[in-house]
C-alpha cells in the first residue's frame, strides 16, 4: 500500500497496533503463497493488487460510497441475496473470518470446541482489526448451523447493528415459504435502512449484475477443465474469495479479462502444472481469506486443484436467477428458486450436494476429491462420511481432512496429502 491509510483506520476505530500485527503476517503469507507460483497468468496481477489494497483502497471506496449516501451491508453467508442489496443501491461485502485472532479473548465468549470460522469472526471483531466490519452499517447474520445461530446472540454486542435472517433447514414447501418471507423481510429492512423503495426494475438490474458475476465464474470454471490446468487452484480460490469484496462490475470485467488470457493458454496447451498432473476437486467448508493452508499443501505435493465445491466456490456461484419476471412477486420467486438450491450441509436431507460433487468431478475430469471439514463443524464433518462412501463407490478416490486454522497439523496433513497424490498417480 503506497498511501498512508492510518488516519482512515483510526477513524474506523481499529486498534492500530493489532491491525499492524495482522498486516505484518498477512503480507508475507500472501507473498509466499501466491506471488512465487510458477507461470502465473499475467491477469492475476489485478487480484494481487486488490489483495494488496484490501484494507486500503477498497475500504476508501466503501467510505466514499457511504459519503455519497449508500449503505454498506456486511455478511457471512452465501444465502444473503446481493441482488436485493444492490437493488436498494447499497453495497454488499463478505466478511471473511479466515484466520483466528485474539483467541484467548474469543474463548471468554465461545467454547474452545467452536469452529475456526466462527472464532475468526469473533476474533476480528473483538480485536478491532477488520475495517470491513467497521465500515458496515449493518452486519447480516443467518440462522444456519447451531454455532452461528447461537454465536450471533453474543456477536450482537460487538457490532453497531446486527440483522439476523432466518433460514429453512429443509427444502420443503414450508422451507420455501420461509425463505421467501425472510427475503421479503430483509428487503423491507433494507428499505428502511436506505430510505429507498424496492422496485421491480431495480431488482431486475441487481439480478443482472449478480448473474453477470456468476456467469463469468462459470466461464472460469469451464476453462479449468483443461489439462494442463491453465491456472492454479490457489489462484482459482483467490478469485472466488475476492468475489465477495470487490466491486461486482469491476470484478466481472477483471475475471473476464483473465478468462480471455486463459483461453489462449488452453489453445497453446500452456499450464501451471504439467499435463497429466493429478487433478483434485476440493469439497466442504468455505475457505475464507486468508485460509490457504490446505490448497498450498495440495499443490506443493504436485497435484493441481481444478475446482471448489464450496460456498467460496461453485456452491456459491452455481445457477443464475431468472430475471424475466415483470413484478416484484415474480422476481422474489425467482430468487428463492435459485437460493433454495444451494446445497449447504445445514439442510436435511442434503442429497443434491453429493450429486453436485459428482457432476463437478465428471466435468472437471478430476482424479480425486479432498473433503475439507473444519474441526467442530458438525454439518460438514457428519456429511463427510456419506459423501466419501458415495464417491469411493463411484470410483472416485476421496481423502477426508479435518483441520482448523492452526499450523500444528501441517506436517501430518502433508504426509496424508502426499500419500493420496501418490495413490492418484497410480
Ligand atoms: S451456505 S456453508 S456460508 S452456512 S464451518 S460456521 S457451517 S460450524 S460456514 Fe456456511 Fe452459509 Fe452454509 Fe455456506 Fe457453521 Fe460449519 Fe463453522 Fe460454517
Coordinates of C-alpha atoms and ligand atoms in Angstrom, one line a residue:
X1 CA 0.0 0.0 0.0
X2 CA 1.6 3.3 -1.1
X3 CA -0.9 5.6 0.7
X4 CA -0.9 6.1 4.4
X5 CA -4.3 4.7 5.5
X6 CA -3.7 5.0 9.2
X7 CA -5.9 8.1 9.6
X8 CA -8.7 6.2 7.9
X9 CA -8.2 3.1 10.0
X10 CA -8.1 5.3 13.1
X11 CA -11.4 6.9 12.1
X12 CA -12.9 3.4 11.8
X13 CA -12.0 2.7 15.4
X14 CA -9.4 0.0 14.6
X15 CA -6.8 -1.0 17.1
X16 CA -3.8 0.2 15.0
X17 CA -1.2 -1.9 16.9
X18 CA -3.2 -5.1 16.5
X19 CA -4.0 -4.2 12.9
X20 CA -0.3 -3.7 12.1
X21 CA 0.4 -7.1 13.6
X22 CA -2.3 -8.7 11.4
X23 CA -1.0 -7.0 8.2
X24 CA 2.6 -7.9 9.2
X25 CA 1.6 -11.6 9.0
X26 CA -0.8 -11.3 6.0
X27 CA 1.6 -9.5 3.6
X28 CA 4.4 -12.1 3.8
X29 CA 2.0 -15.0 3.9
X30 CA 0.4 -13.7 0.7
X31 CA 3.8 -13.2 -1.0
X32 CA 5.0 -16.6 -0.2
X33 CA 1.7 -18.4 -1.1
X34 CA 0.8 -16.6 -4.3
X35 CA 3.4 -14.4 -6.0
X36 CA 6.0 -17.1 -6.2
X37 CA 3.9 -19.6 -8.0
X38 CA 5.4 -20.6 -11.4
X39 CA 3.9 -19.5 -14.7
X40 CA 1.0 -17.5 -13.3
X41 CA -1.3 -15.8 -15.8
X42 CA -0.5 -12.1 -16.2
X43 CA -4.1 -11.3 -15.3
X44 CA -3.5 -12.3 -11.7
X45 CA -1.8 -9.0 -11.2
X46 CA -5.2 -7.4 -10.8
X47 CA -6.1 -9.7 -8.0
X48 CA -2.6 -9.2 -6.4
X49 CA -3.4 -5.5 -6.5
X50 CA -6.8 -6.0 -4.9
X51 CA -5.3 -8.0 -2.1
X52 CA -2.5 -5.5 -1.6
X53 CA -5.2 -2.8 -1.2
X54 CA -7.8 -5.0 0.6
X55 CA -7.6 -2.9 3.7
X56 CA -6.8 0.3 1.8
X57 CA -8.3 1.4 -1.4
X58 CA -11.3 -0.9 -1.2
X59 CA -12.2 0.5 2.2
X60 CA -11.7 4.0 0.9
X61 CA -14.2 3.1 -1.8
X62 CA -16.7 1.9 0.7
X63 CA -16.3 5.1 2.7
X64 CA -16.7 7.2 -0.4
X65 CA -19.9 5.2 -1.2
X66 CA -21.2 5.9 2.4
X67 CA -20.3 9.6 2.0
X68 CA -22.4 9.6 -1.2
X69 CA -25.4 8.2 0.8
X70 CA -25.1 4.5 0.1
X71 CA -25.2 1.9 2.9
X72 CA -22.7 -0.9 3.4
X73 CA -24.0 -4.3 4.3
X74 CA -21.6 -6.9 5.7
X75 CA -22.5 -10.6 5.5
X76 CA -21.0 -14.0 6.4
X77 CA -23.1 -16.3 4.3
X78 CA -23.8 -17.0 0.7
X79 CA -27.5 -17.1 1.4
X80 CA -27.6 -13.3 1.8
X81 CA -29.0 -12.1 -1.6
X82 CA -26.7 -9.5 -3.0
X83 CA -29.4 -8.8 -5.7
X84 CA -31.7 -7.1 -3.2
X85 CA -28.8 -5.2 -1.6
X86 CA -27.8 -3.8 -5.0
X87 CA -31.4 -3.0 -5.9
X88 CA -31.6 -0.7 -2.9
X89 CA -28.3 1.0 -4.0
X90 CA -26.4 -0.5 -1.1
X91 CA -23.1 -2.4 -1.2
X92 CA -22.6 -6.0 0.0
X93 CA -19.3 -7.1 1.3
X94 CA -18.3 -10.5 2.5
X95 CA -16.8 -10.7 6.0
X96 CA -14.0 -13.1 5.9
X97 CA -13.1 -14.8 9.2
X98 CA -10.4 -17.0 7.6
X99 CA -7.9 -16.6 10.4
X100 CA -8.1 -16.9 14.2
X101 CA -7.1 -13.8 16.0
X102 CA -7.2 -12.9 19.7
X103 CA -8.1 -16.5 20.6
X104 CA -7.8 -16.2 24.4
X105 CA -10.2 -13.3 24.3
X106 CA -12.6 -15.1 22.0
X107 CA -12.6 -18.1 24.3
X108 CA -14.0 -16.0 27.0
X109 CA -17.2 -15.9 24.9
X110 CA -17.2 -19.1 23.0
X111 CA -16.3 -22.7 23.9
X112 CA -13.0 -23.9 22.7
X113 CA -14.7 -26.5 20.6
X114 CA -16.2 -23.9 18.2
X115 CA -15.2 -24.0 14.5
X116 CA -12.4 -21.7 13.5
X117 CA -14.7 -19.7 11.2
X118 CA -16.9 -18.6 14.0
X119 CA -13.9 -18.0 16.3
X120 CA -12.3 -16.0 13.5
X121 CA -15.4 -13.7 13.1
X122 CA -15.3 -13.1 16.9
X123 CA -11.6 -12.5 16.9
X124 CA -11.6 -9.9 14.2
X125 CA -14.5 -8.1 15.9
X126 CA -13.0 -8.3 19.5
X127 CA -9.5 -7.3 18.4
X128 CA -10.9 -4.4 16.2
X129 CA -8.8 -5.3 13.2
X130 CA -11.4 -5.6 10.4
X131 CA -12.1 -2.4 8.5
X132 CA -15.0 -4.1 6.6
X133 CA -16.8 -4.8 9.9
X134 CA -16.2 -1.2 11.0
X135 CA -17.4 0.2 7.6
X136 CA -20.6 -1.9 7.6
X137 CA -23.8 -0.1 8.5
X138 CA -25.3 -3.4 9.3
X139 CA -24.0 -6.9 9.7
X140 CA -26.3 -9.7 8.5
X141 CA -26.2 -13.0 10.4
X142 CA -28.1 -16.1 9.4
X143 CA -29.6 -19.0 11.3
X144 CA -27.7 -21.7 9.6
X145 CA -25.6 -24.0 11.8
X146 CA -26.0 -24.0 15.6
X147 CA -22.6 -22.4 16.1
X148 CA -23.5 -19.4 14.0
X149 CA -27.1 -19.2 15.3
X150 CA -26.1 -19.1 18.9
X151 CA -22.9 -17.2 18.2
X152 CA -24.9 -14.2 16.7
X153 CA -26.7 -13.9 20.0
X154 CA -23.4 -12.9 21.6
X155 CA -21.9 -11.2 18.5
X156 CA -24.7 -8.7 18.6
X157 CA -22.8 -6.9 21.4
X158 CA -19.8 -6.3 19.2
X159 CA -21.3 -4.6 16.1
X160 CA -23.4 -1.4 15.9
X161 CA -26.3 -3.2 14.2
X162 CA -26.9 -6.9 13.6
X163 CA -29.7 -8.2 11.4
X164 CA -30.4 -12.0 11.6
X165 CA -32.0 -13.7 8.7
X166 CA -33.8 -16.9 9.5
X167 CA -33.2 -19.8 7.0
X168 CA -35.0 -23.1 6.4
X169 CA -33.4 -26.4 7.3
X170 CA -35.4 -28.4 4.7
X171 CA -36.2 -27.8 1.0
X172 CA -39.9 -28.5 1.6
X173 CA -42.8 -26.3 0.6
X174 CA -42.7 -24.8 4.1
X175 CA -38.9 -24.2 3.8
X176 CA -39.5 -22.4 0.6
X177 CA -42.2 -20.2 2.1
X178 CA -39.9 -19.4 5.0
X179 CA -37.1 -18.3 2.7
X180 CA -39.4 -16.2 0.6
X181 CA -40.9 -14.5 3.7
X182 CA -37.4 -13.9 5.0
X183 CA -36.1 -12.4 1.7
X184 CA -39.1 -10.0 1.8
X185 CA -38.5 -9.1 5.4
X186 CA -34.8 -8.4 4.5
X187 CA -35.9 -6.2 1.6
X188 CA -38.2 -4.3 4.0
X189 CA -35.4 -3.9 6.5
X190 CA -33.1 -2.6 3.8
X191 CA -35.8 -0.2 2.5
X192 CA -35.9 1.4 6.0
X193 CA -32.1 1.4 6.3
X194 CA -31.5 3.0 2.9
X195 CA -34.7 5.2 2.8
X196 CA -35.3 3.8 -0.7
X197 CA -38.2 1.7 -2.2
X198 CA -37.6 -1.5 -3.9
X199 CA -38.9 -1.6 -7.5
X200 CA -39.1 -4.5 -10.0
X201 CA -36.8 -2.6 -12.3
X202 CA -34.2 -2.0 -9.7
X203 CA -34.3 -5.7 -8.6
X204 CA -34.0 -6.8 -12.3
X205 CA -30.9 -4.7 -12.5
X206 CA -29.5 -6.1 -9.3
X207 CA -30.2 -9.6 -10.6
X208 CA -28.4 -8.8 -13.9
X209 CA -25.3 -7.6 -12.1
X210 CA -25.0 -10.7 -9.9
X211 CA -25.9 -13.0 -12.8
X212 CA -23.0 -11.5 -14.8
X213 CA -20.7 -12.0 -11.9
X214 CA -21.8 -15.6 -11.5
X215 CA -21.7 -16.2 -15.3
X216 CA -18.0 -15.1 -15.5
X217 CA -17.2 -17.6 -12.7
X218 CA -18.9 -20.3 -14.8
X219 CA -16.7 -19.4 -17.7
X220 CA -13.6 -19.5 -15.4
X221 CA -14.7 -22.9 -14.1
X222 CA -15.1 -24.3 -17.6
X223 CA -11.6 -23.2 -18.5
X224 CA -10.3 -25.0 -15.5
X225 CA -11.4 -28.3 -17.2
X226 CA -8.4 -28.1 -19.5
X227 CA -5.3 -30.3 -19.0
X228 CA -2.8 -28.9 -18.4
X229 CA -4.7 -26.6 -16.0
X230 CA -4.3 -23.0 -17.2
X231 CA -4.5 -21.6 -13.6
X232 CA -3.6 -22.9 -10.2
X233 CA -6.1 -24.0 -7.6
X234 CA -4.7 -21.3 -5.3
X235 CA -5.4 -18.6 -7.8
X236 CA -8.8 -20.1 -8.6
X237 CA -9.6 -20.0 -4.9
X238 CA -8.3 -16.4 -4.6
X239 CA -10.7 -15.2 -7.4
X240 CA -13.5 -16.9 -5.6
X241 CA -12.5 -15.2 -2.3
X242 CA -12.2 -11.7 -4.0
X243 CA -15.7 -12.3 -5.4
X244 CA -17.0 -11.3 -2.0
X245 CA -15.1 -8.0 -1.6
X246 CA -14.6 -6.3 -4.9
X247 CA -17.0 -4.0 -6.8
X248 CA -19.1 -6.5 -8.7
X249 CA -19.0 -4.9 -12.1
X250 CA -15.2 -4.3 -11.9
X251 CA -14.7 -7.9 -10.6
X252 CA -16.7 -9.3 -13.5
X253 CA -14.6 -7.5 -16.1
X254 CA -11.4 -8.5 -14.4
X255 CA -12.3 -12.2 -14.3
X256 CA -13.5 -11.9 -17.9
X257 CA -10.1 -10.4 -18.9
X258 CA -8.2 -13.3 -17.2
X259 CA -10.6 -15.8 -18.9
X260 CA -9.5 -14.3 -22.3
X261 CA -5.9 -15.0 -21.3
X262 CA -6.7 -18.5 -20.0
X263 CA -8.5 -19.3 -23.3
X264 CA -5.3 -18.5 -25.2
X265 CA -3.3 -20.6 -22.7
X266 CA -5.6 -23.6 -23.3
X267 CA -5.2 -23.2 -27.0
X268 CA -1.4 -23.2 -26.6
X269 CA -1.7 -26.1 -24.1
X270 CA 0.2 -24.0 -21.6
X271 CA -0.5 -24.7 -17.9
X272 CA 0.6 -24.1 -14.4
X273 CA 1.3 -27.8 -13.9
X274 CA 2.5 -30.5 -16.3
X275 CA -0.1 -32.3 -18.4
X276 CA -1.4 -35.4 -16.6
X277 CA -0.7 -33.9 -13.1
X278 CA -3.2 -35.4 -10.6
X279 CA -6.4 -33.2 -10.7
X280 CA -8.2 -32.6 -7.5
X281 CA -11.6 -31.2 -6.5
X282 CA -11.9 -29.7 -3.1
X283 CA -15.2 -30.1 -1.3
X284 CA -16.6 -29.0 2.0
X285 CA -16.4 -26.0 4.3
X286 CA -15.8 -22.5 2.9
X287 CA -12.3 -21.2 2.8
X288 CA -12.3 -17.5 3.6
X289 CA -9.3 -15.2 3.2
X290 CA -6.5 -15.9 4.4
X291 CA -7.3 -19.6 4.8
X292 CA -4.9 -21.0 2.1
X293 CA -3.3 -23.8 4.2
X294 CA -4.7 -26.9 2.6
X295 CA -4.6 -25.8 -1.0
X296 CA -1.0 -24.8 -0.6
X297 CA -0.1 -28.2 0.8
X298 CA -2.0 -30.0 -2.0
X299 CA -0.4 -28.0 -4.8
X300 CA 3.1 -28.3 -3.3
X301 CA 2.5 -32.1 -3.3
X302 CA 2.4 -31.9 -7.2
X303 CA -1.4 -32.0 -7.7
X304 CA -3.5 -29.3 -9.2
X305 CA -6.8 -28.2 -7.8
X306 CA -9.3 -27.6 -10.6
X307 CA -12.5 -26.8 -8.7
X308 CA -14.0 -25.9 -5.3
X309 CA -17.4 -27.4 -4.2
X310 CA -17.7 -24.8 -1.5
X311 CA -19.5 -21.6 -0.7
X312 CA -16.3 -19.9 -1.6
X313 CA -16.5 -21.6 -5.0
X314 CA -19.2 -23.3 -7.0
X315 CA -21.7 -24.0 -4.3
X316 CA -21.9 -20.2 -4.0
X317 CA -21.8 -19.3 -7.7
X318 CA -23.7 -22.1 -9.4
X319 CA -27.0 -21.2 -11.1
X320 CA -28.3 -17.9 -12.3
X321 CA -31.5 -16.2 -11.2
X322 CA -34.3 -15.9 -13.8
X323 CA -34.7 -12.2 -14.5
X324 CA -37.6 -12.4 -16.9
X325 CA -40.3 -11.7 -14.3
X326 CA -42.1 -8.4 -14.5
X327 CA -43.3 -7.9 -11.0
X328 CA -41.6 -8.0 -7.6
X329 CA -43.5 -11.1 -6.8
X330 CA -42.1 -12.9 -9.9
X331 CA -38.6 -11.8 -9.1
X332 CA -38.8 -12.9 -5.4
X333 CA -40.0 -16.3 -6.6
X334 CA -37.0 -16.5 -9.0
X335 CA -34.6 -15.5 -6.2
X336 CA -36.0 -18.2 -3.9
X337 CA -35.8 -20.8 -6.7
X338 CA -32.2 -20.0 -7.1
X339 CA -31.1 -19.7 -3.5
X340 CA -33.0 -22.7 -2.2
X341 CA -30.9 -24.9 -4.5
X342 CA -27.7 -24.0 -2.6
X343 CA -26.7 -27.4 -1.1
X344 CA -25.3 -26.2 2.2
X345 CA -24.9 -29.0 4.8
X346 CA -27.3 -27.3 7.2
X347 CA -30.1 -28.7 5.0
X348 CA -31.6 -32.1 5.9
X349 CA -31.6 -34.2 3.8
X350 CA -28.9 -32.7 1.5
X351 CA -28.7 -35.3 -1.2
X352 CA -28.1 -32.8 -4.0
X353 CA -24.7 -31.9 -2.6
X354 CA -23.1 -35.2 -3.4
X355 CA -24.7 -35.2 -6.9
X356 CA -23.1 -31.8 -7.4
X357 CA -19.7 -33.1 -6.3
X358 CA -20.1 -36.0 -8.8
X359 CA -21.1 -33.7 -11.6
X360 CA -18.2 -31.3 -10.9
X361 CA -15.8 -34.3 -10.7
X362 CA -17.0 -35.5 -14.1
X363 CA -17.0 -32.2 -15.9
X364 CA -13.6 -31.1 -14.4
X365 CA -12.2 -34.6 -15.1
X366 CA -10.7 -35.0 -11.6
X367 CA -8.7 -37.9 -10.3
X368 CA -9.8 -37.5 -6.7
X369 CA -11.6 -35.4 -4.2
X370 CA -10.4 -33.9 -0.9
X371 CA -13.2 -33.3 1.6
X372 CA -12.3 -30.4 3.8
X373 CA -14.0 -30.2 7.1
X374 CA -13.3 -27.6 9.8
X375 CA -12.9 -29.1 13.2
X376 CA -16.2 -28.8 15.2
X377 CA -18.3 -28.2 12.2
X378 CA -20.9 -30.9 12.7
X379 CA -22.8 -30.3 9.4
X380 CA -19.9 -30.9 7.1
X381 CA -18.0 -33.3 9.3
X382 CA -21.0 -35.5 9.6
X383 CA -21.8 -35.2 5.9
X384 CA -18.2 -36.2 5.1
X385 CA -18.8 -39.9 5.8
X386 CA -21.7 -40.4 3.4
X387 CA -20.1 -38.2 0.8
X388 CA -16.8 -40.1 0.9
X389 CA -18.6 -43.5 0.7
X390 CA -20.6 -42.5 -2.3
X391 CA -17.7 -41.0 -4.1
X392 CA -15.5 -44.1 -3.5
X393 CA -18.4 -46.3 -4.6
X394 CA -18.4 -44.3 -7.9
X395 CA -14.7 -44.9 -8.2
X396 CA -13.5 -41.5 -7.1
X397 CA -10.7 -41.7 -4.6
X398 CA -11.5 -39.4 -1.6
X399 CA -9.4 -38.1 1.2
X400 CA -11.0 -36.5 4.3
X401 CA -9.1 -33.8 6.0
X402 CA -10.5 -32.3 9.2
X403 CA -8.5 -29.3 10.4
X404 CA -8.6 -25.8 11.8
X405 CA -6.7 -22.6 11.1
X406 CA -3.7 -23.6 13.2
X407 CA -0.3 -24.7 11.8
X408 CA 0.3 -27.5 14.2
X409 CA -1.0 -30.3 11.9
X410 CA 0.7 -29.1 8.7
X411 CA 3.3 -31.9 8.8
X412 CA 0.7 -34.6 9.3
X413 CA -1.6 -33.2 6.6
X414 CA 1.4 -33.0 4.2
X415 CA 2.1 -36.7 4.8
X416 CA -1.5 -37.7 4.1
X417 CA -1.9 -35.5 1.1
X418 CA 1.4 -36.8 -0.4
X419 CA 0.2 -40.4 0.0
X420 CA -3.1 -39.5 -1.6
X421 CA -1.4 -37.8 -4.6
X422 CA 0.7 -40.9 -5.0
X423 CA -2.5 -43.1 -4.9
X424 CA -3.9 -40.9 -7.7
X425 CA -0.7 -41.2 -9.8
X426 CA -1.4 -45.0 -9.6
Ligands
LIG1 S1 -24.4 -21.5 2.9 S2 -21.6 -23.4 4.3 S3 -21.6 -19.9 4.1 S4 -23.7 -21.6 6.4 S5 -17.8 -24.2 9.2 S6 -19.8 -21.7 10.6 S7 -21.3 -24.4 8.9 S8 -19.7 -24.9 12.0 S9 -19.9 -21.6 7.0 FE1 -21.7 -21.6 5.6 FE2 -23.7 -20.2 4.6 FE3 -23.8 -22.9 4.7 FE4 -22.2 -21.7 3.0 FE5 -21.1 -23.5 10.9 FE6 -19.5 -25.3 9.8 FE7 -18.4 -23.3 11.1 FE8 -19.7 -23.0 8.8

